[in-house]
Short mmCIF file of N, CA and C in Angstrom, two decimals:
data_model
loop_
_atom_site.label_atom_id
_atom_site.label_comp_id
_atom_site.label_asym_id
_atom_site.label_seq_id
_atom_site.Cartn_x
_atom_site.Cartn_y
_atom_site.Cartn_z
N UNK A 14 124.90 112.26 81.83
CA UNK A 14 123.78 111.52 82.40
C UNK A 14 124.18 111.03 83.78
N UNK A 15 123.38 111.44 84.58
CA UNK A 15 123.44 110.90 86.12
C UNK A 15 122.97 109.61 86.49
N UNK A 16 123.29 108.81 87.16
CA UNK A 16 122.72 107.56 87.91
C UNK A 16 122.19 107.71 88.84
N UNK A 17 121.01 107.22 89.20
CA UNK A 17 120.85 106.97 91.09
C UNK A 17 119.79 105.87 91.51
N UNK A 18 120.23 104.67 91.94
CA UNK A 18 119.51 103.41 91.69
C UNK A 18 119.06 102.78 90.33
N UNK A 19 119.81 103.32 89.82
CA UNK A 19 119.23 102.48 88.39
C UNK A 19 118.46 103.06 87.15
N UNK A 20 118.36 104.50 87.95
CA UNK A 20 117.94 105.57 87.48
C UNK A 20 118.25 106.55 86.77
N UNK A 21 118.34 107.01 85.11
CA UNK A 21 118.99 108.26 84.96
C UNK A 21 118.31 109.30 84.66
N UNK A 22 119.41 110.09 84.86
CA UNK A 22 118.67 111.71 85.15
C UNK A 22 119.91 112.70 84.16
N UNK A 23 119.12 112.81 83.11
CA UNK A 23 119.98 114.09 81.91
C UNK A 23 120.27 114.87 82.74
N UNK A 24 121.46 115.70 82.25
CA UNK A 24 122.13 116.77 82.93
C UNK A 24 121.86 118.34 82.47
N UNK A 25 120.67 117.76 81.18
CA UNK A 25 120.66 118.99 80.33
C UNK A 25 119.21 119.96 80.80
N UNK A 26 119.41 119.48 82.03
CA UNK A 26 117.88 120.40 82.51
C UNK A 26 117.97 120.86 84.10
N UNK A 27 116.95 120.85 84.71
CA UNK A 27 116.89 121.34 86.41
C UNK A 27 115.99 120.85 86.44
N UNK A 28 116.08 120.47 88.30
CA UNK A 28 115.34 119.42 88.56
C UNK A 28 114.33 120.00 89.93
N UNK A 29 113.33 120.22 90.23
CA UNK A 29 112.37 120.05 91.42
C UNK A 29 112.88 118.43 92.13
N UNK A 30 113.39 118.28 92.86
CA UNK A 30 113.97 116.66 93.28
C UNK A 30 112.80 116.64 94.05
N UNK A 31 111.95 117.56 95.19
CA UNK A 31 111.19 116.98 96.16
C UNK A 31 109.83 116.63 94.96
N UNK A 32 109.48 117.36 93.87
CA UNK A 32 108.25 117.33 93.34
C UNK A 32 108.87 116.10 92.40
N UNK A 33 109.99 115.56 92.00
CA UNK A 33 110.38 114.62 90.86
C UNK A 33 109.86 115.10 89.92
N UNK A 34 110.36 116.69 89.06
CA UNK A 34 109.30 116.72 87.70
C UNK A 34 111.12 117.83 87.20
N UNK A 35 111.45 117.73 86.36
CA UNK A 35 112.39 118.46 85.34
C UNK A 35 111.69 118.94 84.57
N UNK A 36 112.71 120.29 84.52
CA UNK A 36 112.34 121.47 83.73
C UNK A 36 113.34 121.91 82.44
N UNK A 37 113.16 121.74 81.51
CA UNK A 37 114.37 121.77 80.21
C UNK A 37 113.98 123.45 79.66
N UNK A 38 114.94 124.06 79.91
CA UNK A 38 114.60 125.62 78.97
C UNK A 38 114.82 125.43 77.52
N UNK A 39 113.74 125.55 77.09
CA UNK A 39 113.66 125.82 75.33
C UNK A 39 114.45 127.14 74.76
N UNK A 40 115.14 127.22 73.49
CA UNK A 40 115.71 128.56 73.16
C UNK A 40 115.14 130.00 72.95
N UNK A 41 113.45 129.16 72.95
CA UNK A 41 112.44 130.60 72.73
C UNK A 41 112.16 131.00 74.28
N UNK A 42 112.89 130.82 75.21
CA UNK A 42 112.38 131.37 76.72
C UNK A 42 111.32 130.42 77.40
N UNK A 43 111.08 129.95 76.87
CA UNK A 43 109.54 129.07 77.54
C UNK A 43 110.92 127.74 77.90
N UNK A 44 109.88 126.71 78.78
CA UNK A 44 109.90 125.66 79.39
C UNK A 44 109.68 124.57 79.21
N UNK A 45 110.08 123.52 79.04
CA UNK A 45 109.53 121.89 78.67
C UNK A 45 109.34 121.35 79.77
N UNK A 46 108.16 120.87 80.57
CA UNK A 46 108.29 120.20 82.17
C UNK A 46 107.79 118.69 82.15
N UNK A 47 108.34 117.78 82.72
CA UNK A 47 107.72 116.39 82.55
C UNK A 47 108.23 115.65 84.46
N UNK A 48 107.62 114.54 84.49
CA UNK A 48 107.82 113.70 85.55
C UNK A 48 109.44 112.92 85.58
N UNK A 49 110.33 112.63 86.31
CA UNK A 49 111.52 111.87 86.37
C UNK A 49 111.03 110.48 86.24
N UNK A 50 111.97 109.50 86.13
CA UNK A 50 111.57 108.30 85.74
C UNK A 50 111.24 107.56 87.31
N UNK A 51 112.09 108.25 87.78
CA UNK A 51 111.52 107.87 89.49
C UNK A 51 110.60 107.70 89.97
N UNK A 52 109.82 109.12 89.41
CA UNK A 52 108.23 109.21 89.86
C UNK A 52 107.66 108.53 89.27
N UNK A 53 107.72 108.31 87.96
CA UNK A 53 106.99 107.04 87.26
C UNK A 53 106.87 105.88 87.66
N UNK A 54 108.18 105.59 87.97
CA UNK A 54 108.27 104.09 89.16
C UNK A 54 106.94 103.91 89.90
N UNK A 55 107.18 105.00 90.56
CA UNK A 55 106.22 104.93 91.99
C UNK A 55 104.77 105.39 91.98
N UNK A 56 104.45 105.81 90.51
CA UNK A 56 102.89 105.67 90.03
C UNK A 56 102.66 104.35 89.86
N UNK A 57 103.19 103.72 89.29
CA UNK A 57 102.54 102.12 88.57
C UNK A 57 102.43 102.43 87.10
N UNK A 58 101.43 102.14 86.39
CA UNK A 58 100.43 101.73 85.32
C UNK A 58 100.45 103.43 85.16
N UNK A 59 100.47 104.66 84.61
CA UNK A 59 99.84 105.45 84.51
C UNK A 59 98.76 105.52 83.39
N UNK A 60 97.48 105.83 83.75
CA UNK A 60 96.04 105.49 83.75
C UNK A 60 95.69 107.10 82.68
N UNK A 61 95.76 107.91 83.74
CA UNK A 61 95.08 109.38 83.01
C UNK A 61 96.20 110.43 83.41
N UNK A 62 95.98 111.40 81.46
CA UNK A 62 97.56 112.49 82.35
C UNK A 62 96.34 113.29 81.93
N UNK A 63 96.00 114.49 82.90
CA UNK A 63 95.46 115.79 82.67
C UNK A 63 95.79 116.87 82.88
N UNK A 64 96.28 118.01 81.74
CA UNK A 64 96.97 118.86 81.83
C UNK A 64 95.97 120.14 82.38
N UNK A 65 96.93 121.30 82.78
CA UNK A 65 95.71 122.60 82.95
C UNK A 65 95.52 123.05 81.50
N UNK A 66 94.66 123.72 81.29
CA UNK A 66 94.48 124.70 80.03
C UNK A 66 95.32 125.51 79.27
N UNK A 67 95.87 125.55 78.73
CA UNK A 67 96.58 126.56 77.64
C UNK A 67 95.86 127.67 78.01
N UNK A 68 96.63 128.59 78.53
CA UNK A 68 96.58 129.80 78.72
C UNK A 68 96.63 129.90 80.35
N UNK A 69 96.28 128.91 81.36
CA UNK A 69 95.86 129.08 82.47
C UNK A 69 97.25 128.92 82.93
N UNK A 70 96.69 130.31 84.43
CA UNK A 70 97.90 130.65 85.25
C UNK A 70 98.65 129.49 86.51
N UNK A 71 99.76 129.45 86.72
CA UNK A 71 99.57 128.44 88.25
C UNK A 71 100.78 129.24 89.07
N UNK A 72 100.07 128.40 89.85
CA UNK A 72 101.39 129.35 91.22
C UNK A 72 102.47 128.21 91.59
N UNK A 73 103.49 128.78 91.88
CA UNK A 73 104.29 127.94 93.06
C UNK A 73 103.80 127.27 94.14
N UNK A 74 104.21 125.57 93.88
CA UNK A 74 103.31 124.66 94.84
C UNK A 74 101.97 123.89 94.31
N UNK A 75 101.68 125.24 93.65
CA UNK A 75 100.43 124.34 92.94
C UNK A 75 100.15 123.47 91.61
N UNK A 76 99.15 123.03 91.42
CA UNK A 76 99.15 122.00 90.42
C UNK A 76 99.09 122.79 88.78
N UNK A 77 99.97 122.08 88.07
CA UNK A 77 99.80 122.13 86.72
C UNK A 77 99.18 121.20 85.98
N UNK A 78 99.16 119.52 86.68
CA UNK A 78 99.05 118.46 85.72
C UNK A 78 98.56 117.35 86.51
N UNK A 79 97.49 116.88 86.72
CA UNK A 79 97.41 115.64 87.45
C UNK A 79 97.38 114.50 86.27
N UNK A 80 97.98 113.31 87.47
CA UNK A 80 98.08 112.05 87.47
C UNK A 80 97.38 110.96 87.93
N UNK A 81 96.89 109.96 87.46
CA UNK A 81 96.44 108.46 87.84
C UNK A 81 96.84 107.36 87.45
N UNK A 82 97.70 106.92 88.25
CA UNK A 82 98.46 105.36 88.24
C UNK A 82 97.82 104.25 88.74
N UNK A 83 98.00 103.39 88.49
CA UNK A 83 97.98 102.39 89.50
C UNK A 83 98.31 102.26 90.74
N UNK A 84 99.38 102.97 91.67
CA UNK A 84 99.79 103.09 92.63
C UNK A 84 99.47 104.36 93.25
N UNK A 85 99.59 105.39 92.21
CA UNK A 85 99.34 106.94 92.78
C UNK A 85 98.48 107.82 91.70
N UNK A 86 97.76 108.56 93.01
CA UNK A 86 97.11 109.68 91.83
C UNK A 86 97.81 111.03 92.76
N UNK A 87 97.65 112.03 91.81
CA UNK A 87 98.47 113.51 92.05
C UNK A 87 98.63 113.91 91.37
N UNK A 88 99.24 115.16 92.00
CA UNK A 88 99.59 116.70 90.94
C UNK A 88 101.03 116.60 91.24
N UNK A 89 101.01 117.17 89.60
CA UNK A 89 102.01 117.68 89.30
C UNK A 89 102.43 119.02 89.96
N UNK A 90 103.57 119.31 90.49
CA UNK A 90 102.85 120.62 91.61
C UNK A 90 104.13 121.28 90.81
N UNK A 91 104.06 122.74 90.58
CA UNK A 91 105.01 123.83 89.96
C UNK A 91 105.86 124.24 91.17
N UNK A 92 106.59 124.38 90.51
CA UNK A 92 108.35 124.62 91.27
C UNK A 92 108.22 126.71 91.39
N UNK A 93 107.60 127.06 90.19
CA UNK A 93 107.43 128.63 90.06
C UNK A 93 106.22 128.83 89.72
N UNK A 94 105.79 130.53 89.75
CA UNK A 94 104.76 130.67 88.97
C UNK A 94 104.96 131.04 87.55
N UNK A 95 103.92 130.79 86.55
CA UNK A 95 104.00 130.39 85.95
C UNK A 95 102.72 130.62 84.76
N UNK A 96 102.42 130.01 83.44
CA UNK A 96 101.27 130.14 82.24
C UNK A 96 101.70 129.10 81.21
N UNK A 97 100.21 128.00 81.34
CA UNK A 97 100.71 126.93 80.25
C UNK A 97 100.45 127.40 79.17
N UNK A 98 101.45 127.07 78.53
CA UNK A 98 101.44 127.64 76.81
C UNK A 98 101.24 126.40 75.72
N UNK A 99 101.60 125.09 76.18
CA UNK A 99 100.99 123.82 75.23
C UNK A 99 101.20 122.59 76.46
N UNK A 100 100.75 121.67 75.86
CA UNK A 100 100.45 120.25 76.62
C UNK A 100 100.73 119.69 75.66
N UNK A 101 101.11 118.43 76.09
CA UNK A 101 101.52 117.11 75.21
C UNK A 101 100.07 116.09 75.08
N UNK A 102 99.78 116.57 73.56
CA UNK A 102 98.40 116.24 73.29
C UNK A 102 98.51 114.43 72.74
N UNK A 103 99.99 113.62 72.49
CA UNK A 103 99.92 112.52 72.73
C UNK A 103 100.12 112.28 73.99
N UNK A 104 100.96 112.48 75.33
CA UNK A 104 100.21 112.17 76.48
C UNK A 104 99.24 112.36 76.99
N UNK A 105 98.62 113.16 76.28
CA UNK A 105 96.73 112.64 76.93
C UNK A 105 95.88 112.00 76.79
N UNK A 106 96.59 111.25 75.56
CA UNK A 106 95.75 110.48 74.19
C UNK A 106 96.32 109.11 74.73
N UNK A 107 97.64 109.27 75.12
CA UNK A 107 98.54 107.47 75.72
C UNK A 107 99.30 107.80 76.94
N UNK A 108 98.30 108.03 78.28
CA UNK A 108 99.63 108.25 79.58
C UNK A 108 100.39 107.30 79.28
N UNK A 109 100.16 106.11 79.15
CA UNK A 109 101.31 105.17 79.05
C UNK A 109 102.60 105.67 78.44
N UNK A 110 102.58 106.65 77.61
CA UNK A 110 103.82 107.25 77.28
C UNK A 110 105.02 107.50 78.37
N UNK A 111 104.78 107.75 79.71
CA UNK A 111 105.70 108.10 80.69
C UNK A 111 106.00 107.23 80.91
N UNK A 112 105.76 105.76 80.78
CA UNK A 112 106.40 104.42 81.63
C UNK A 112 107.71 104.23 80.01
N UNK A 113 107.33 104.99 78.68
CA UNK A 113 107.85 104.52 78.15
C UNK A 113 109.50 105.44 77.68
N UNK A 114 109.00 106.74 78.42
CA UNK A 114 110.03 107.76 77.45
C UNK A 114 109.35 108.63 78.82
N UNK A 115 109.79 109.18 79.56
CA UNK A 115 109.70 110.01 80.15
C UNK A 115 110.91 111.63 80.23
N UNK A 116 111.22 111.90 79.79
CA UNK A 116 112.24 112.46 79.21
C UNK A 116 112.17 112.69 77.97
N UNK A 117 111.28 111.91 77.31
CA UNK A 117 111.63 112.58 75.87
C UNK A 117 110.02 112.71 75.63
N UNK A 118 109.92 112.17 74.46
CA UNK A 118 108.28 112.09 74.07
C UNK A 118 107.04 111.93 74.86
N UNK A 119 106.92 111.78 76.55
CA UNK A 119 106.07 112.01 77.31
C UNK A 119 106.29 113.45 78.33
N UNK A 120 106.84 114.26 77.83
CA UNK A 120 106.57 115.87 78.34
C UNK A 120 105.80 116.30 78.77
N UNK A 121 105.58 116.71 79.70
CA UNK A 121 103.88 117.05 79.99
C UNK A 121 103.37 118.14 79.93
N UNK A 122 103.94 119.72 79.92
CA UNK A 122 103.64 120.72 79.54
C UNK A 122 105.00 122.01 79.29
N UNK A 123 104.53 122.63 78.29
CA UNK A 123 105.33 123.63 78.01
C UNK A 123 104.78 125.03 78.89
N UNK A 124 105.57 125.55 79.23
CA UNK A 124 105.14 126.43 80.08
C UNK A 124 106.09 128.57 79.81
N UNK A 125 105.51 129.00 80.26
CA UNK A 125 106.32 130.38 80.23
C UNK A 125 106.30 130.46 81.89
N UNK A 126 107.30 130.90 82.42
CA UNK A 126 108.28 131.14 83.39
C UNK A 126 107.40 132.45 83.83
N UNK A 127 106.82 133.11 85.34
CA UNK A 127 106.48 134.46 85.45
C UNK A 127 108.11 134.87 85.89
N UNK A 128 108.52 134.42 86.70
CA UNK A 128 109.98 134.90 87.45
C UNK A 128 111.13 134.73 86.34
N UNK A 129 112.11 135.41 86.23
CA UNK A 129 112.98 135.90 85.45
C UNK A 129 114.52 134.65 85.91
N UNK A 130 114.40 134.47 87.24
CA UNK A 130 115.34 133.32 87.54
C UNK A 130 114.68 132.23 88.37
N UNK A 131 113.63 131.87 87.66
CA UNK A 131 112.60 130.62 87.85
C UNK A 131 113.74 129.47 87.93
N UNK A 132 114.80 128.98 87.86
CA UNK A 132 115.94 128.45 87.84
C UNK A 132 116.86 128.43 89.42
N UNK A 133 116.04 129.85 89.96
CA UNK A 133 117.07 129.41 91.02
C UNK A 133 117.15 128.80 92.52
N UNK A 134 115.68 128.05 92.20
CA UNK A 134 115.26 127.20 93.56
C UNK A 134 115.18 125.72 93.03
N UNK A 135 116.10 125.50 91.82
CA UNK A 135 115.55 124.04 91.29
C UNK A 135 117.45 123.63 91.13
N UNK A 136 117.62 122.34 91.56
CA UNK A 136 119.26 121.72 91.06
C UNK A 136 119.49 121.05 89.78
N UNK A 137 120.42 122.10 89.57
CA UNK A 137 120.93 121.97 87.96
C UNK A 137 121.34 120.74 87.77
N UNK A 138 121.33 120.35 86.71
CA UNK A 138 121.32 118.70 85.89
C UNK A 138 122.82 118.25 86.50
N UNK A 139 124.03 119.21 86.57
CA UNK A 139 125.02 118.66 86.91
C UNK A 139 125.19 118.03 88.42
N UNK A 140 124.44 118.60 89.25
CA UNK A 140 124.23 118.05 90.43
C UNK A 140 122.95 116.94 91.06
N UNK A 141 122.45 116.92 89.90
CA UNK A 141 121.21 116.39 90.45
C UNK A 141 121.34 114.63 90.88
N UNK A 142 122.90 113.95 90.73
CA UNK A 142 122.69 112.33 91.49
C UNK A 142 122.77 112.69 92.74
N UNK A 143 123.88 113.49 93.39
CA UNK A 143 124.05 113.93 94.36
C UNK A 143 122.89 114.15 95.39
N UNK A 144 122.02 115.13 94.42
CA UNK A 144 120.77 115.76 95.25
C UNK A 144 119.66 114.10 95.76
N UNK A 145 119.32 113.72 94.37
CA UNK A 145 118.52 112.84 94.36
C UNK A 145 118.87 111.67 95.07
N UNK A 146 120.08 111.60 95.60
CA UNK A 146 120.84 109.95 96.38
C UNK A 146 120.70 110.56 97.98
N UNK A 147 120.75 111.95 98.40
CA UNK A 147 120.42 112.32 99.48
C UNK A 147 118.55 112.35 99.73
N UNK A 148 118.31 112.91 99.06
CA UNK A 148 116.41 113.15 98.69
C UNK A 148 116.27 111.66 99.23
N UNK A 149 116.40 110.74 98.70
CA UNK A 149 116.04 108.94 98.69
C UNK A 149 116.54 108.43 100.20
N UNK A 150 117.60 108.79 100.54
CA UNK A 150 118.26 108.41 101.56
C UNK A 150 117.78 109.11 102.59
N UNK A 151 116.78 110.25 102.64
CA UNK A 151 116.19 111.12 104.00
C UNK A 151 114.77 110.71 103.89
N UNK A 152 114.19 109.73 103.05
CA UNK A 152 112.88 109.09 102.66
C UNK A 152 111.87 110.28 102.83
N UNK A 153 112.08 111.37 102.60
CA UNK A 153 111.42 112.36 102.62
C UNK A 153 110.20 112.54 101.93
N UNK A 154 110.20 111.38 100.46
CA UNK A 154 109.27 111.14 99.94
C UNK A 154 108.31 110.20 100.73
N UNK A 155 108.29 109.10 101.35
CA UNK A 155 107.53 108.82 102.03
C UNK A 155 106.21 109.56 102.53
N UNK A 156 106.69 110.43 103.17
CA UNK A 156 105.66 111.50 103.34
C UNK A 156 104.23 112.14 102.33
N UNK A 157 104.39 111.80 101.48
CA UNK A 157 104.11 112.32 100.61
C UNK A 157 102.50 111.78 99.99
#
């Protein structure tokens, strides 16, 4: 488990650091994707999670999952392309789930991978304080 402000970040996944959303590979090939606890921070209150459709395609960059916080609304934006294969039908029922477990029981979609090393534009769990203490420190999110 990584630190970074107060923050941890499992090692057992890959991380999108500019989008704040981890990606855990399941043993059946598919994907587990959810928000970092970071990003949760910086929603507030989360209000409404809305996933895309089971079955529907998304591209790299684009949205899989929007959000409404108290502080922020947005997409969840995909790291690859990609086909949702399930949603977390208690986070749609309690966003509040991400302020509570983000990492575990607030997941936000399972996904199938189109690219074969969908893995290799995202920083692996072992590096990711590193990544994320530079990411914070170039306020790059600001922008955003």
């Amino acid at each position: 488990m990584s630190q970074v402000q107060g923050f941890e970040f499992p090692e057992d996944r890959f991380y999108d650091v500019e989008n704040q959303i981890w990606y855990m590979p399941l043993p059946d090939g598919t994907v587990r994707a959810g928000f970092t606890t970071w990003a949760v921070k910086l929603m507030g209150e989360v209000l409404v999670f809305t996933p895309k459709r089971i079955g529907q395609t998304f591209d790299k960059d684009k949205w899989f999952a929007m959000v409404e916080g108290g502080k922020w609304v947005g997409a969840a934006r995909a790291a690859f392309d990609g086909t949702v294969i399930a949603h977390n039908e208690a986070l749609v029922a309690r966003p509040q789930l991400l302020m509570q477990d983000a990492f575990g029981e607030a997941w936000m979609i399972a996904l199938k991978p189109a690219p074969a090393d969908w893995q290799a534009l995202l920083t692996p769990g072992e590096g990711i304080g590193a990544a994320v203490a530079a990411w914070i420190a170039g306020e790059s999110y600001k922008e955003r």
